[in-house]
mmCIF file of C-alpha atoms in Angstrom:
data_model
loop_
_atom_site.group_PDB
_atom_site.id
_atom_site.type_symbol
_atom_site.label_atom_id
_atom_site.label_comp_id
_atom_site.label_asym_id
_atom_site.label_seq_id
_atom_site.Cartn_x
_atom_site.Cartn_y
_atom_site.Cartn_z
ATOM 1 C CA MET J 1 4.246 -12.265 -23.653
ATOM 2 C CA VAL J 2 1.163 -10.430 -22.348
ATOM 3 C CA SER J 3 -1.518 -9.569 -24.876
ATOM 4 C CA ILE J 4 -3.501 -6.335 -24.517
ATOM 5 C CA THR J 5 -6.695 -6.666 -26.509
ATOM 6 C CA THR J 6 -9.193 -3.977 -25.488
ATOM 7 C CA SER J 7 -9.532 -0.450 -26.849
ATOM 8 C CA SER J 8 -8.233 1.168 -23.686
ATOM 9 C CA VAL J 9 -4.660 0.143 -24.391
ATOM 10 C CA THR J 10 -2.929 2.926 -22.482
ATOM 11 C CA THR J 11 -5.047 2.380 -19.386
ATOM 12 C CA GLN J 12 -4.409 -1.351 -19.389
ATOM 13 C CA VAL J 13 -0.690 -0.910 -19.910
ATOM 14 C CA THR J 14 -0.557 1.696 -17.145
ATOM 15 C CA ASP J 15 -2.416 -0.600 -14.759
ATOM 16 C CA ALA J 16 -0.173 -3.532 -15.620
ATOM 17 C CA ILE J 17 3.080 -1.620 -15.108
ATOM 18 C CA ARG J 18 1.763 -0.046 -11.899
ATOM 19 C CA ASP J 19 0.853 -3.470 -10.541
ATOM 20 C CA ALA J 20 4.280 -4.845 -11.454
ATOM 21 C CA ILE J 21 6.022 -1.986 -9.634
ATOM 22 C CA ILE J 22 3.841 -2.302 -6.538
ATOM 23 C CA LYS J 23 4.433 -6.056 -6.381
ATOM 24 C CA GLY J 24 8.185 -5.581 -6.720
ATOM 25 C CA LYS J 25 8.701 -7.022 -10.201
ATOM 26 C CA TYR J 26 10.460 -3.780 -11.088
ATOM 27 C CA LYS J 27 12.775 -2.700 -8.291
ATOM 28 C CA PRO J 28 13.297 0.854 -6.954
ATOM 29 C CA GLY J 29 15.868 2.570 -9.154
ATOM 30 C CA GLU J 30 15.479 0.040 -11.985
ATOM 31 C CA LYS J 31 15.453 1.431 -15.533
ATOM 32 C CA LEU J 32 12.356 0.661 -17.604
ATOM 33 C CA SER J 33 12.800 0.069 -21.334
ATOM 34 C CA GLU J 34 10.150 1.316 -23.761
ATOM 35 C CA ALA J 35 11.279 -1.239 -26.321
ATOM 36 C CA LEU J 36 11.154 -4.221 -23.982
ATOM 37 C CA LEU J 37 7.823 -3.232 -22.460
ATOM 38 C CA SER J 38 6.216 -2.615 -25.850
ATOM 39 C CA GLU J 39 7.355 -6.076 -26.913
ATOM 40 C CA TYR J 40 6.177 -7.659 -23.658
ATOM 41 C CA TYR J 41 2.699 -6.131 -23.847
ATOM 42 C CA GLU J 42 2.541 -6.409 -27.645
ATOM 43 C CA VAL J 43 1.767 -2.726 -28.158
ATOM 44 C CA SER J 44 3.517 0.197 -29.814
ATOM 45 C CA ARG J 45 5.785 2.494 -27.832
ATOM 46 C CA THR J 46 3.151 5.250 -27.700
ATOM 47 C CA PRO J 47 0.984 3.704 -24.930
ATOM 48 C CA ILE J 48 4.164 2.830 -23.033
ATOM 49 C CA ARG J 49 5.260 6.478 -23.110
ATOM 50 C CA GLU J 50 1.780 7.590 -22.056
ATOM 51 C CA ALA J 51 1.830 5.055 -19.232
ATOM 52 C CA PHE J 52 5.169 6.453 -18.056
ATOM 53 C CA LYS J 53 3.656 9.955 -17.967
ATOM 54 C CA ARG J 54 0.724 8.792 -15.848
ATOM 55 C CA LEU J 55 2.919 6.797 -13.487
ATOM 56 C CA SER J 56 5.247 9.782 -13.157
ATOM 57 C CA ILE J 57 2.322 11.893 -11.931
ATOM 58 C CA GLU J 58 1.548 9.165 -9.383
ATOM 59 C CA GLY J 59 5.148 9.240 -8.203
ATOM 60 C CA LEU J 60 5.910 5.663 -9.222
ATOM 61 C CA VAL J 61 8.453 6.435 -11.938
ATOM 62 C CA GLU J 62 10.837 9.243 -12.791
ATOM 63 C CA VAL J 63 11.081 10.289 -16.435
ATOM 64 C CA LYS J 64 14.208 12.168 -17.540
ATOM 65 C CA PRO J 65 14.584 13.351 -21.153
ATOM 66 C CA ARG J 66 17.533 11.731 -22.955
ATOM 67 C CA VAL J 67 18.206 9.646 -19.854
ATOM 68 C CA GLY J 68 15.223 7.339 -19.582
ATOM 69 C CA THR J 69 12.611 6.194 -17.098
ATOM 70 C CA ARG J 70 13.341 4.597 -13.756
ATOM 71 C CA VAL J 71 11.226 3.258 -10.924
ATOM 72 C CA THR J 72 11.186 5.858 -8.173
ATOM 73 C CA LYS J 73 13.606 5.207 -5.341
ATOM 74 C CA PRO J 74 12.459 7.158 -2.267
ATOM 75 C CA THR J 75 15.005 8.901 -0.088
ATOM 76 C CA GLU J 76 15.061 8.267 3.650
ATOM 77 C CA LYS J 77 13.586 11.751 4.177
ATOM 78 C CA GLU J 78 10.745 10.937 1.794
ATOM 79 C CA LEU J 79 10.069 7.693 3.642
ATOM 80 C CA THR J 80 9.745 9.584 6.917
ATOM 81 C CA GLU J 81 7.388 12.097 5.312
ATOM 82 C CA LEU J 82 5.284 9.401 3.657
ATOM 83 C CA PHE J 83 4.790 7.428 6.843
ATOM 84 C CA ALA J 84 3.921 10.583 8.791
ATOM 85 C CA VAL J 85 1.134 11.361 6.319
ATOM 86 C CA LYS J 86 0.017 7.716 6.275
ATOM 87 C CA GLU J 87 -0.421 7.846 10.041
ATOM 88 C CA VAL J 88 -2.663 10.901 9.797
ATOM 89 C CA LEU J 89 -4.786 9.576 6.928
ATOM 90 C CA GLU J 90 -5.233 6.071 8.343
ATOM 91 C CA GLY J 91 -6.203 7.608 11.672
ATOM 92 C CA LEU J 92 -8.737 9.846 9.966
ATOM 93 C CA ALA J 93 -10.228 6.874 8.109
ATOM 94 C CA ALA J 94 -10.751 4.982 11.372
ATOM 95 C CA LYS J 95 -12.271 8.084 12.971
ATOM 96 C CA LEU J 96 -14.699 8.576 10.085
ATOM 97 C CA LEU J 97 -15.772 4.949 10.198
ATOM 98 C CA ALA J 98 -16.397 5.117 13.959
ATOM 99 C CA GLU J 99 -18.552 8.212 13.420
ATOM 100 C CA LYS J 100 -20.932 6.424 11.050
ATOM 101 C CA GLU J 101 -24.326 5.614 12.537
ATOM 102 C CA ASN J 102 -24.768 2.312 10.741
ATOM 103 C CA ASN J 103 -21.535 0.386 10.470
ATOM 104 C CA THR J 104 -22.439 -2.594 8.341
ATOM 105 C CA GLY J 105 -19.806 -5.123 7.465
ATOM 106 C CA ILE J 106 -17.878 -4.907 10.731
ATOM 107 C CA GLU J 107 -17.723 -8.697 10.643
ATOM 108 C CA GLN J 108 -15.275 -8.311 7.758
ATOM 109 C CA LEU J 109 -12.835 -6.623 10.129
ATOM 110 C CA GLU J 110 -13.370 -9.399 12.660
ATOM 111 C CA HIS J 111 -12.762 -11.951 9.922
ATOM 112 C CA SER J 112 -9.509 -10.243 8.925
ATOM 113 C CA ILE J 113 -8.248 -10.367 12.501
ATOM 114 C CA LYS J 114 -9.223 -14.042 12.783
ATOM 115 C CA ARG J 115 -7.278 -14.758 9.596
ATOM 116 C CA MET J 116 -4.251 -12.964 11.063
ATOM 117 C CA GLU J 117 -4.452 -15.098 14.191
ATOM 118 C CA ASP J 118 -4.764 -18.296 12.156
ATOM 119 C CA ALA J 119 -1.905 -17.238 9.897
ATOM 120 C CA LEU J 120 0.304 -16.529 12.904
ATOM 121 C CA GLU J 121 -0.460 -19.941 14.362
ATOM 122 C CA SER J 122 0.322 -21.704 11.079
ATOM 123 C CA SER J 123 3.244 -19.400 10.206
ATOM 124 C CA ASP J 124 1.563 -18.526 6.914
ATOM 125 C CA TYR J 125 2.934 -15.021 6.604
ATOM 126 C CA ASN J 126 1.561 -14.380 3.123
ATOM 127 C CA ILE J 127 -1.955 -14.839 4.491
ATOM 128 C CA PHE J 128 -1.112 -12.587 7.438
ATOM 129 C CA VAL J 129 -0.013 -9.786 5.111
ATOM 130 C CA GLU J 130 -3.117 -10.257 2.956
ATOM 131 C CA ALA J 131 -5.468 -10.178 5.961
ATOM 132 C CA ASN J 132 -3.722 -7.092 7.311
ATOM 133 C CA ASP J 133 -4.102 -5.370 3.954
ATOM 134 C CA ASN J 134 -7.802 -6.269 3.792
ATOM 135 C CA PHE J 135 -8.376 -4.841 7.289
ATOM 136 C CA HIS J 136 -6.944 -1.463 6.326
ATOM 137 C CA LYS J 137 -8.556 -1.392 2.884
ATOM 138 C CA PHE J 138 -11.978 -2.035 4.404
ATOM 139 C CA ILE J 139 -11.627 0.845 6.857
ATOM 140 C CA ARG J 140 -10.484 3.206 4.113
ATOM 141 C CA ALA J 141 -13.322 2.165 1.810
ATOM 142 C CA GLU J 142 -16.009 2.356 4.495
ATOM 143 C CA SER J 143 -14.825 5.792 5.618
ATOM 144 C CA GLU J 144 -16.493 6.919 2.377
ATOM 145 C CA ASN J 145 -13.958 9.663 1.723
ATOM 146 C CA SER J 146 -12.768 9.312 -1.856
ATOM 147 C CA LYS J 147 -10.059 11.968 -1.530
ATOM 148 C CA LEU J 148 -8.579 10.258 1.514
ATOM 149 C CA ASN J 149 -8.550 6.971 -0.387
ATOM 150 C CA PHE J 150 -6.939 8.543 -3.445
ATOM 151 C CA PHE J 151 -4.158 10.325 -1.579
ATOM 152 C CA LEU J 152 -3.385 7.396 0.697
ATOM 153 C CA ASN J 153 -3.239 4.915 -2.172
ATOM 154 C CA SER J 154 -0.977 7.279 -4.098
ATOM 155 C CA LEU J 155 1.359 7.531 -1.111
ATOM 156 C CA LEU J 156 1.507 3.765 -0.638
ATOM 157 C CA ASN J 157 2.173 3.225 -4.330
ATOM 158 C CA GLN J 158 5.099 5.640 -4.291
ATOM 159 C CA ILE J 159 7.123 3.272 -2.136
ATOM 160 C CA SER J 160 5.541 0.044 -3.409
ATOM 161 C CA TYR J 161 4.272 -0.334 0.164
ATOM 162 C CA ASN J 162 2.960 -3.881 -0.068
ATOM 163 C CA ARG J 163 6.374 -5.055 -1.176
ATOM 164 C CA TYR J 164 7.838 -4.121 2.205
ATOM 165 C CA VAL J 165 5.092 -5.192 4.601
ATOM 166 C CA HIS J 166 6.759 -8.586 5.025
ATOM 167 C CA LEU J 167 9.737 -6.879 6.659
ATOM 168 C CA SER J 168 7.743 -6.304 9.844
ATOM 169 C CA ILE J 169 7.543 -10.073 10.247
ATOM 170 C CA GLU J 170 11.255 -10.190 10.994
ATOM 171 C CA GLN J 171 10.871 -8.324 14.296
ATOM 172 C CA PRO J 172 10.263 -10.651 17.269
ATOM 173 C CA ASN J 173 6.716 -10.457 18.663
ATOM 174 C CA ARG J 174 5.702 -7.834 16.102
ATOM 175 C CA LEU J 175 2.867 -9.934 14.684
ATOM 176 C CA GLU J 176 1.343 -10.557 18.117
ATOM 177 C CA GLU J 177 1.589 -6.832 18.845
ATOM 178 C CA SER J 178 0.028 -5.998 15.491
ATOM 179 C CA ILE J 179 -2.965 -8.249 16.145
ATOM 180 C CA MET J 180 -3.580 -6.594 19.516
ATOM 181 C CA GLU J 181 -3.347 -3.161 17.881
ATOM 182 C CA HIS J 182 -5.912 -4.169 15.270
ATOM 183 C CA LYS J 183 -8.237 -5.430 18.006
ATOM 184 C CA ARG J 184 -8.052 -2.086 19.823
ATOM 185 C CA VAL J 185 -8.923 -0.236 16.617
ATOM 186 C CA LEU J 186 -11.852 -2.569 15.970
ATOM 187 C CA ALA J 187 -13.165 -2.243 19.535
ATOM 188 C CA ALA J 188 -13.155 1.552 19.249
ATOM 189 C CA ILE J 189 -15.000 1.439 15.934
ATOM 190 C CA LYS J 190 -17.602 -1.018 17.266
ATOM 191 C CA SER J 191 -18.205 1.176 20.319
ATOM 192 C CA SER J 192 -18.566 4.262 18.081
ATOM 193 C CA ASN J 193 -15.658 6.059 19.729
ATOM 194 C CA PRO J 194 -14.050 8.195 16.983
ATOM 195 C CA ALA J 195 -11.328 9.653 19.209
ATOM 196 C CA GLU J 196 -10.098 6.253 20.351
ATOM 197 C CA ALA J 197 -10.397 4.758 16.868
ATOM 198 C CA GLU J 198 -8.157 7.501 15.500
ATOM 199 C CA LYS J 199 -5.745 7.262 18.435
ATOM 200 C CA TYR J 200 -5.317 3.498 18.242
ATOM 201 C CA MET J 201 -5.002 3.472 14.470
ATOM 202 C CA ARG J 202 -2.324 6.162 14.562
ATOM 203 C CA GLU J 203 -0.445 4.266 17.244
ATOM 204 C CA HIS J 204 -0.641 1.088 15.149
ATOM 205 C CA VAL J 205 0.516 2.786 11.944
ATOM 206 C CA LYS J 206 3.350 4.525 13.779
ATOM 207 C CA ALA J 207 4.579 1.272 15.322
ATOM 208 C CA SER J 208 4.368 -0.568 12.005
ATOM 209 C CA GLY J 209 5.974 2.337 10.189
ATOM 210 C CA GLN J 210 9.004 2.339 12.448
ATOM 211 C CA VAL J 211 9.670 -1.299 11.615
ATOM 212 C CA LEU J 212 9.004 -0.881 7.924
ATOM 213 C CA LYS J 213 11.169 2.219 7.575
ATOM 214 C CA LYS J 214 14.126 0.352 9.004
ATOM 215 C CA GLY J 215 13.552 -2.537 6.630
ATOM 216 C CA VAL J 216 13.096 -0.333 3.576
ATOM 217 C CA ALA J 217 16.148 1.772 4.400
ATOM 218 C CA LYS J 218 18.252 -1.344 4.915
ATOM 219 C CA GLU J 219 17.161 -2.864 1.608
ATOM 220 C CA LEU J 220 17.591 0.303 -0.451
ATOM 221 C CA TYR J 221 20.549 2.104 1.062
ATOM 222 C CA GLU J 222 22.860 -0.360 2.775
#
């Protein structure tokens, strides 16, 4: 049982369900029960229904009257579209960061890459995924474009992106390639070269996306 105690019940419930979907607790296509969730979070059904409405707007769930609410299951076409947009937005974020006159905190990107290298050496793939996520989150945050951040996060949430990142690990040599791609992006940012930063980030996202799309499609449709 999870107890919700603050006044912002709907917001907390929404955040909790969103987090559970993103982390894969609720699978794509899985039906969500108002009754069970209200019991689990120890709230009435009203904040659960409101949470469903909010998550529907974000694209995380699909609400059908007299049918129920299910976790969104993206089609293969939607996956292709989502990754195409991700490539553009991630590239733009890297470009914007490289354009900044005072790039403080670059050592955080270096630290993320070092953690990836250490994780590869020790075969700690959970740490690798976490370090990779931190690298990209830092670039998005430091690009200082709130709309870019909002749209990109919404896109990633729609397919519970973090749940599938581990699939890239299954491809031989992919982690080594990924580290080199991150280093090229970082070098371009450090040298204040926006064009190269965007180019290398788009190449990295495209390469990663190709692996992830195959993994997602295999898990959902085969």
